[in-house]
Short mmCIF file of C-alpha atoms and ligand atoms in Angstrom, two decimals:
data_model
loop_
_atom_site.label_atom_id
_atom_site.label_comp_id
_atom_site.label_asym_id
_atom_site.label_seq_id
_atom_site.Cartn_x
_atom_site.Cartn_y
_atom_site.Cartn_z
CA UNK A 1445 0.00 0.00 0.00
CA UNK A 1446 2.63 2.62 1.09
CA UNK A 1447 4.93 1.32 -1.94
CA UNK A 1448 2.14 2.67 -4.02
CA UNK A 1449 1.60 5.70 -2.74
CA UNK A 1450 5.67 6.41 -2.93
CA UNK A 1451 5.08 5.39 -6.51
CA UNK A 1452 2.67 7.68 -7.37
CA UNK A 1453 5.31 10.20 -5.49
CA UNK A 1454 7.76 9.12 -8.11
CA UNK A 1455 5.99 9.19 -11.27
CA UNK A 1456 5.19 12.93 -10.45
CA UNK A 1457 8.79 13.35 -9.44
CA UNK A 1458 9.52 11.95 -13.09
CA UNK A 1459 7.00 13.97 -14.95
CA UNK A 1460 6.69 17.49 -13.35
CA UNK A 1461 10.86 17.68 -11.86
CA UNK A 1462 12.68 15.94 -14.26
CA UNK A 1463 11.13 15.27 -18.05
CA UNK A 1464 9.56 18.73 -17.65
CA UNK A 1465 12.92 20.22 -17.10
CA UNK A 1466 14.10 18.84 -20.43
CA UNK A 1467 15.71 15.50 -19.33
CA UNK A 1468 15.19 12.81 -22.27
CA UNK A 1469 17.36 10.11 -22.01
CA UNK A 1470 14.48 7.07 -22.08
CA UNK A 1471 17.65 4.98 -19.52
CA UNK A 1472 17.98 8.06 -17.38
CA UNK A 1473 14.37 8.18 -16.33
CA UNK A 1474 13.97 4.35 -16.60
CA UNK A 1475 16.40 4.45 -13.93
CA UNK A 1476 15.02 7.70 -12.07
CA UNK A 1477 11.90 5.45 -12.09
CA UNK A 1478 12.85 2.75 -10.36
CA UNK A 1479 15.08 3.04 -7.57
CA UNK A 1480 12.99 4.12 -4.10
CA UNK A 1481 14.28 7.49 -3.01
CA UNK A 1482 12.04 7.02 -0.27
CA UNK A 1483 14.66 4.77 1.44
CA UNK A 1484 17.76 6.99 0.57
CA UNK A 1485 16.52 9.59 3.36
CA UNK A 1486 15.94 9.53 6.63
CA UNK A 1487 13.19 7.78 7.80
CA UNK A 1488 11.27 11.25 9.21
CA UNK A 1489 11.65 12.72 5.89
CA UNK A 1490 10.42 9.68 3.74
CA UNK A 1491 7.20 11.97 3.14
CA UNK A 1492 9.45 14.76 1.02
CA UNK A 1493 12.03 12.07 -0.63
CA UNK A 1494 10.45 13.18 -3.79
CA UNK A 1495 10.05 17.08 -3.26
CA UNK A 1496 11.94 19.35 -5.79
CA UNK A 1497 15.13 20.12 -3.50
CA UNK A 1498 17.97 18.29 -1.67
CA UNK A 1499 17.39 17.03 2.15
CA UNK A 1500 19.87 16.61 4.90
CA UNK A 1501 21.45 13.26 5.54
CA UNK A 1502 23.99 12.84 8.40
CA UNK A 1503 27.10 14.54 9.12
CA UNK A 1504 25.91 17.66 7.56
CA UNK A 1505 25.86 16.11 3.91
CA UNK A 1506 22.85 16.07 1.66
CA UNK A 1507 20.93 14.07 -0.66
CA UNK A 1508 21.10 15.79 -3.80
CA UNK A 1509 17.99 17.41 -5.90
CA UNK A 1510 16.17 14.37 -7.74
CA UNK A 1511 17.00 17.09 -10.95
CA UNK A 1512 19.95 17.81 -10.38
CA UNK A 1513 21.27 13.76 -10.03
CA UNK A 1514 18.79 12.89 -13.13
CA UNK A 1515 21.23 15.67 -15.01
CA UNK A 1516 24.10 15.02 -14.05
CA UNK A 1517 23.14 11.16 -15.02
CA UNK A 1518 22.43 12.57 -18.53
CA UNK A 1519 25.65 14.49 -19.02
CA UNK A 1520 27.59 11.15 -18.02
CA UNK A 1521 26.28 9.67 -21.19
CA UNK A 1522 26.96 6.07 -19.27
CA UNK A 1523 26.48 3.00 -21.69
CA UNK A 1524 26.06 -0.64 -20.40
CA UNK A 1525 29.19 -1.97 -20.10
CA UNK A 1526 30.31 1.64 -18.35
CA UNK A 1527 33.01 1.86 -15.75
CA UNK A 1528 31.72 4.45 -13.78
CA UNK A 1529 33.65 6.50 -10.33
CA UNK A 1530 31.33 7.94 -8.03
CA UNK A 1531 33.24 10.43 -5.42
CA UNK A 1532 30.93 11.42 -2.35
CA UNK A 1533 28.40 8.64 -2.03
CA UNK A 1534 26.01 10.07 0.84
CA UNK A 1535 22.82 8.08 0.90
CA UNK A 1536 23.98 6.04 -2.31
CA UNK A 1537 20.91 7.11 -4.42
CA UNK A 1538 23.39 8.49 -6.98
CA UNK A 1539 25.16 5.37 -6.82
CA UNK A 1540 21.81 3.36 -6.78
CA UNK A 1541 21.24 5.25 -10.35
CA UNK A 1542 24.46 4.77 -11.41
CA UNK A 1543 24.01 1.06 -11.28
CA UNK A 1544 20.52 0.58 -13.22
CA UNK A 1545 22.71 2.20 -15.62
CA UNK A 1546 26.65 0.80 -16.25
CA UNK A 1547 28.76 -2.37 -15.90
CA UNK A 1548 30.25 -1.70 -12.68
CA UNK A 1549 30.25 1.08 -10.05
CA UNK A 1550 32.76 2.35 -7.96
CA UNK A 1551 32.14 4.67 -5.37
CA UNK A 1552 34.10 6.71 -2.15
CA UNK A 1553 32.71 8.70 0.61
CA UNK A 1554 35.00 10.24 3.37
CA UNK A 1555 32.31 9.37 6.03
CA UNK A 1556 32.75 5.83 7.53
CA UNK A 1557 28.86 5.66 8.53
CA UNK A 1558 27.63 7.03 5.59
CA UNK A 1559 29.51 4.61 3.80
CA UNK A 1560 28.56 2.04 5.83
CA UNK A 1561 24.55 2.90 5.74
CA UNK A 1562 24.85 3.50 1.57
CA UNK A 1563 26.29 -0.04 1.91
CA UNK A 1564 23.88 -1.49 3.79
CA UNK A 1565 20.76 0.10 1.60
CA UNK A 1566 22.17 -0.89 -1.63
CA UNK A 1567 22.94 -4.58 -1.14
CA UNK A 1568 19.07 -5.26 0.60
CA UNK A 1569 18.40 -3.43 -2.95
CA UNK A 1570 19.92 -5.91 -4.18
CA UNK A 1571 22.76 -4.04 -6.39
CA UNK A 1572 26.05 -6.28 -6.75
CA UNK A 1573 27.93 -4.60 -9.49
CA UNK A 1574 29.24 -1.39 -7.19
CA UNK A 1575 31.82 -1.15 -4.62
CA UNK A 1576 32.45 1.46 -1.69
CA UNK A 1577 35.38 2.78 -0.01
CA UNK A 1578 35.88 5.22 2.53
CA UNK A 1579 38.47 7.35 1.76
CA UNK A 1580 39.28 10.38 -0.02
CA UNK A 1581 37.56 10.53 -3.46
CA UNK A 1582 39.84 13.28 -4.76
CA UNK A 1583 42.81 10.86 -4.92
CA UNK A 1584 40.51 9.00 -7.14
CA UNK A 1585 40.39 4.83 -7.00
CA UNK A 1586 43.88 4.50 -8.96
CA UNK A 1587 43.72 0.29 -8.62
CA UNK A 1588 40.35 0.44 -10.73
CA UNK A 1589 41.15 3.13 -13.18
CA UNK A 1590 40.62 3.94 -15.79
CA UNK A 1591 36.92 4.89 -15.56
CA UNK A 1592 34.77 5.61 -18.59
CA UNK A 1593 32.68 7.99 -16.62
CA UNK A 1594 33.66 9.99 -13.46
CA UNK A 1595 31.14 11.81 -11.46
CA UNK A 1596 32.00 14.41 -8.17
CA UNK A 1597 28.50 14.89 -6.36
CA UNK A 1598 30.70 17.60 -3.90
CA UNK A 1599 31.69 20.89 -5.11
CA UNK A 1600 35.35 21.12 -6.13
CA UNK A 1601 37.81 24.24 -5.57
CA UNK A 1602 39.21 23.00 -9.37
CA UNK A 1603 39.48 20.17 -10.96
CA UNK A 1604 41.47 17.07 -9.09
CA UNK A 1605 44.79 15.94 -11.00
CA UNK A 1606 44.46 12.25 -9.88
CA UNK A 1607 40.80 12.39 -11.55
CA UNK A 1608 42.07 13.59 -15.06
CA UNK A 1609 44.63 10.88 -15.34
CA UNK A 1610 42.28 8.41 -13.88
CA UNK A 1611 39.47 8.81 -17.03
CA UNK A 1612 39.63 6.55 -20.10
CA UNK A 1613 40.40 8.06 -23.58
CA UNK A 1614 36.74 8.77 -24.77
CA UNK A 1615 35.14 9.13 -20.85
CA UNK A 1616 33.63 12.21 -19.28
CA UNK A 1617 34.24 13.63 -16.15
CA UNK A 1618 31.34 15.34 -14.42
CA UNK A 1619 32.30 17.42 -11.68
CA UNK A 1620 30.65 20.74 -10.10
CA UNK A 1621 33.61 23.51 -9.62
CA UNK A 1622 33.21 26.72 -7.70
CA UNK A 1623 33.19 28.45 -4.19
CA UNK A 1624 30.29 28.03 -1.61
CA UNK A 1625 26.58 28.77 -2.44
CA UNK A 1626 27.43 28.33 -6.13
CA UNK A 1627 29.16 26.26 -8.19
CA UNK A 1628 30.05 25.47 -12.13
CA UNK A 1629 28.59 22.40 -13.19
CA UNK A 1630 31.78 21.04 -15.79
CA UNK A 1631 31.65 18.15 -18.25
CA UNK A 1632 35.43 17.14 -18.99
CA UNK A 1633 35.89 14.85 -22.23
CA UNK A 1634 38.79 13.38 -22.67
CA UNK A 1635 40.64 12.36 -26.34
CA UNK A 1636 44.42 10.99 -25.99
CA UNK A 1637 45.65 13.47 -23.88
CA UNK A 1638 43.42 16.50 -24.50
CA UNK A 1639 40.84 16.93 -22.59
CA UNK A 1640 37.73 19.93 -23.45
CA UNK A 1641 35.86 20.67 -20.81
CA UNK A 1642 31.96 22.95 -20.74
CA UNK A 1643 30.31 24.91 -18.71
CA UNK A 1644 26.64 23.10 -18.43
CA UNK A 1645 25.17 25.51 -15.66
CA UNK A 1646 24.86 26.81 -12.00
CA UNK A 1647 24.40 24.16 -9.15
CA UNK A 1648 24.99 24.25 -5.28
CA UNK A 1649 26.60 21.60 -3.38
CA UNK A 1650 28.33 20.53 -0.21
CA UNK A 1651 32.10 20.91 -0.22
CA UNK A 1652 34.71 18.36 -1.30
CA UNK A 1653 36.88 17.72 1.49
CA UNK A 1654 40.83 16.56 0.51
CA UNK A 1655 43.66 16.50 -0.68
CA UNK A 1656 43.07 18.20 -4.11
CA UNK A 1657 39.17 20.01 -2.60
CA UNK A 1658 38.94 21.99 -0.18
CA UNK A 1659 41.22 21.77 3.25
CA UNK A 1660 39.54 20.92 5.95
CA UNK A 1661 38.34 24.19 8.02
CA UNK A 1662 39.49 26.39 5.90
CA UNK A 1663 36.52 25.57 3.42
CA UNK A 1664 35.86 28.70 1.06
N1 SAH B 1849 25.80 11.47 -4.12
C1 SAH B 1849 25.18 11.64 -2.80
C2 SAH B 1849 25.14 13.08 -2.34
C3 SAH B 1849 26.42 13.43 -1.81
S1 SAH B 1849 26.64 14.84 -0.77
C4 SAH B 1849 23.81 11.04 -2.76
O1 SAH B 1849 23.30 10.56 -3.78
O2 SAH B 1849 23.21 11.03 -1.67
C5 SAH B 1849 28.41 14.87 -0.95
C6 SAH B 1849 29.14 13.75 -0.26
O3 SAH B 1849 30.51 13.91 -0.59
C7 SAH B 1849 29.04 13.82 1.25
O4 SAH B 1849 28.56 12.60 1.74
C8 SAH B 1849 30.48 14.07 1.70
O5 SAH B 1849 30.81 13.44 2.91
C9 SAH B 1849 31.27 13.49 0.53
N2 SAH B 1849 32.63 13.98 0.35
C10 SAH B 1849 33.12 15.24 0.45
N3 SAH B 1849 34.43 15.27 0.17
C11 SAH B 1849 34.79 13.99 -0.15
C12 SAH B 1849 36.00 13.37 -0.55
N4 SAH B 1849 37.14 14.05 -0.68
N5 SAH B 1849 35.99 12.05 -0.79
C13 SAH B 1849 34.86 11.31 -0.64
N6 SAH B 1849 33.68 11.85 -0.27
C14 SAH B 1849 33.65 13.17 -0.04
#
């Protein structure tokens, strides 16, 4: 009974937050369709998993804007047999997306219980093609590499050296870049050993914390 009514939460989600905003990929919202935001947040928020904004998590980290992870989805252009680097897992939805969608995901949050909950959610989901690590996701997962797709749900003071030389000839790096309250929202393609990157538009996000983000309390 309560699955359908977080259905019906969904399909509006889809419809009015995400196709009307221009989002076409038919795999994209497949995907957006079917995982259960509902059990990415909180338990006292799973009323407004599907509202139009981010909500808090733990540790001061968020859940990201349904829109905002459906685009960023898009802009990774991930086929089936993807490699795909996820850096800043939070509640895993991302990565719970990322999997509908590629061959094998690989993801790294700083946060040992975030980790550690994202974990626990995905694998009663019943995902087995990801992997998490806690550790710092600006150093990248160099053991793994190299990725066809990169994505950086944290906002980045530039972009992270280990990152660039960690995406395969022909991937994409998404990755938003940018001081507090606003940042860039960058697509970097890679060819050989040139890499073009665009401006896609304005986002907000939490900070990334490391060795090539931002140093730790001294954050913008
Ligand atoms: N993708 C998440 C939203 C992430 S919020 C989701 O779908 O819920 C950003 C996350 O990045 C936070 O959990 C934060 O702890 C993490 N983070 C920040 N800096 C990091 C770093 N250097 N390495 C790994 N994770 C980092």
């Amino acid at each position: 009974m309560k699955e359908d009514y977080y259905s019906g939460l969904r399909r509006d989600m889809l419809r009015h937050q995400i196709a009307a905003r221009g989002i076409k990929n038919p795999r994209v919202l497949e995907a957006m369709s079917r995982v259960p935001r509902h059990l990415f947040v909180p338990e006292r928020l799973a009323d407004r998993a599907y509202d139009d904004s981010p909500l808090p998590i733990s540790d001061g980290q968020t859940i990201s804007q349904p829109y905002m992870v459906a685009w960023m989805t898009e802009l990774l252009e991930i086929a089936e047999a993807a490699k795909v680097l996820e850096v800043g897992t939070g509640s895993g939805y991302q990565a719970a997306i990322l999997c509908e969608l590629a061959g094998e995901v690989f993801s790294i949050e700083k946060y040992p219980d975030l980790a550690r909950a994202a974990e626990e959610r995905l694998s009663i989901l019943g995902y087995d093609n990801l992997r998490i690590r806690v550790g710092d996701g600006t150093l990248g997962w160099p053991e793994e590499a190299p990725f066809t797709g990169i994505i950086v749900t944290a906002g980045a003071p530039s972009v992270p050296q280990p990152l660039l030389e960690q995406l395969a000839d022909g991937g994409r790096l998404v990755i938003p870049v940018g001081p507090a309250g606003m940042q860039m929202l960058n697509v970097i393609r890679r060819h050989g050993n040139d890499y073009r990157a665009s401006d896609e538009g304005n986002c907000v996000f939490v900070p990334l914390v490391g060795k090539f983000g931002w140093k730790r309390g001294r954050v913008f």
